[in-house]
PDB file of C-alpha atoms and ligand atoms in Angstrom:
ATOM      1  CA  MET A   1     -30.631 169.122 298.511  1.00  0.00           C
ATOM      2  CA  GLU A   2     -28.872 167.757 295.117  1.00  0.00           C
ATOM      3  CA  LYS A   3     -25.607 166.724 295.771  1.00  0.00           C
ATOM      4  CA  ASN A   4     -22.562 168.102 293.475  1.00  0.00           C
ATOM      5  CA  PRO A   5     -20.960 164.915 292.838  1.00  0.00           C
ATOM      6  CA  SER A   6     -17.405 166.776 291.953  1.00  0.00           C
ATOM      7  CA  ILE A   7     -17.386 168.463 295.531  1.00  0.00           C
ATOM      8  CA  LYS A   8     -17.291 165.776 298.528  1.00  0.00           C
ATOM      9  CA  CYS A   9     -17.572 167.537 301.958  1.00  0.00           C
ATOM     10  CA  SER A  10     -18.149 166.383 305.313  1.00  0.00           C
ATOM     11  CA  VAL A  11     -18.576 169.786 307.120  1.00  0.00           C
ATOM     12  CA  GLN A  12     -22.279 168.848 308.363  1.00  0.00           C
ATOM     13  CA  GLN A  13     -22.790 172.098 310.208  1.00  0.00           C
ATOM     14  CA  CYS A  14     -22.926 174.117 306.822  1.00  0.00           C
ATOM     15  CA  LYS A  15     -26.210 174.953 305.243  1.00  0.00           C
ATOM     16  CA  PHE A  16     -24.914 173.783 301.742  1.00  0.00           C
ATOM     17  CA  ASN A  17     -23.845 170.182 302.934  1.00  0.00           C
ATOM     18  CA  ASN A  18     -25.789 167.089 302.024  1.00  0.00           C
ATOM     19  CA  ASN A  19     -25.404 165.550 305.493  1.00  0.00           C
ATOM     20  CA  SER A  20     -26.603 162.075 304.524  1.00  0.00           C
ATOM     21  CA  GLU A  21     -23.996 161.403 301.486  1.00  0.00           C
ATOM     22  CA  LYS A  22     -21.297 164.111 302.445  1.00  0.00           C
ATOM     23  CA  TYR A  23     -21.286 166.127 299.192  1.00  0.00           C
ATOM     24  CA  CYS A  24     -21.741 169.883 298.885  1.00  0.00           C
ATOM     25  CA  THR A  25     -24.644 170.869 296.935  1.00  0.00           C
ATOM     26  CA  LEU A  26     -23.678 174.239 295.465  1.00  0.00           C
ATOM     27  CA  ASN A  27     -22.399 174.434 291.738  1.00  0.00           C
ATOM     28  CA  ALA A  28     -18.877 175.840 292.844  1.00  0.00           C
ATOM     29  CA  ILE A  29     -17.128 176.641 296.061  1.00  0.00           C
ATOM     30  CA  GLU A  30     -14.368 179.047 296.721  1.00  0.00           C
ATOM     31  CA  VAL A  31     -11.432 177.854 298.808  1.00  0.00           C
ATOM     32  CA  GLY A  32      -8.713 180.406 300.352  1.00  0.00           C
ATOM     33  CA  THR A  33      -6.618 180.214 303.182  1.00  0.00           C
ATOM     34  CA  HIS A  34      -6.145 182.218 306.757  1.00  0.00           C
ATOM     35  CA  GLU A  35      -2.401 181.983 306.546  1.00  0.00           C
ATOM     36  CA  SER A  36       0.098 183.933 304.970  1.00  0.00           C
ATOM     37  CA  ASP A  37       2.246 180.974 303.719  1.00  0.00           C
ATOM     38  CA  PRO A  38       0.127 177.713 303.896  1.00  0.00           C
ATOM     39  CA  LYS A  39       1.658 174.434 304.264  1.00  0.00           C
ATOM     40  CA  MET A  40      -0.753 172.007 305.305  1.00  0.00           C
ATOM     41  CA  THR A  41      -4.495 171.278 304.654  1.00  0.00           C
ATOM     42  CA  GLU A  42      -5.472 172.745 307.935  1.00  0.00           C
ATOM     43  CA  CYS A  43      -4.344 176.067 306.605  1.00  0.00           C
ATOM     44  CA  THR A  44      -6.956 176.044 303.987  1.00  0.00           C
ATOM     45  CA  ASP A  45     -10.785 176.912 304.289  1.00  0.00           C
ATOM     46  CA  CYS A  46     -14.064 176.660 302.351  1.00  0.00           C
ATOM     47  CA  LEU A  47     -15.046 180.437 302.123  1.00  0.00           C
ATOM     48  CA  SER A  48     -18.412 179.676 300.674  1.00  0.00           C
ATOM     49  CA  PHE A  49     -19.425 178.018 303.981  1.00  0.00           C
ATOM     50  CA  GLU A  50     -22.390 179.355 305.812  1.00  0.00           C
ATOM     51  CA  VAL A  51     -23.541 177.896 309.268  1.00  0.00           C
ATOM     52  CA  LYS A  52     -26.937 176.304 309.353  1.00  0.00           C
TER      53      LYS A  52
HETATM   54  S1  LIG B   1     -20.123 175.338 300.954  1.00  0.00           S
HETATM   55 FE1  LIG B   1     -18.063 174.471 301.750  1.00  0.00          FE
HETATM   56  S2  LIG B   1     -18.113 173.933 303.567  1.00  0.00           S
HETATM   57 FE2  LIG B   1     -20.291 174.135 302.842  1.00  0.00          FE
HETATM   58  S3  LIG B   1     -20.916 172.030 302.089  1.00  0.00           S
HETATM   59 FE3  LIG B   1     -20.120 173.212 300.226  1.00  0.00          FE
HETATM   60  S4  LIG B   1     -17.934 172.581 300.344  1.00  0.00           S
HETATM   61 FE4  LIG B   1     -18.685 172.023 302.451  1.00  0.00          FE
END
């Protein structure tokens, strides 16, 4: 899969991940949060994730 050089990602379990180079292959992604008042990186999520 062709990587998108603008989106680095190391989530190897995602079907859109270029595992060898650690990039996303989508043209765009959506990022969101599962918290009501996010304060740190752990509070954010890639909502475009799909398991392999
Ligand atoms: S969709 Fe999200 S989790 Fe999946 S490879 Fe792209 S940035 Fe990573």
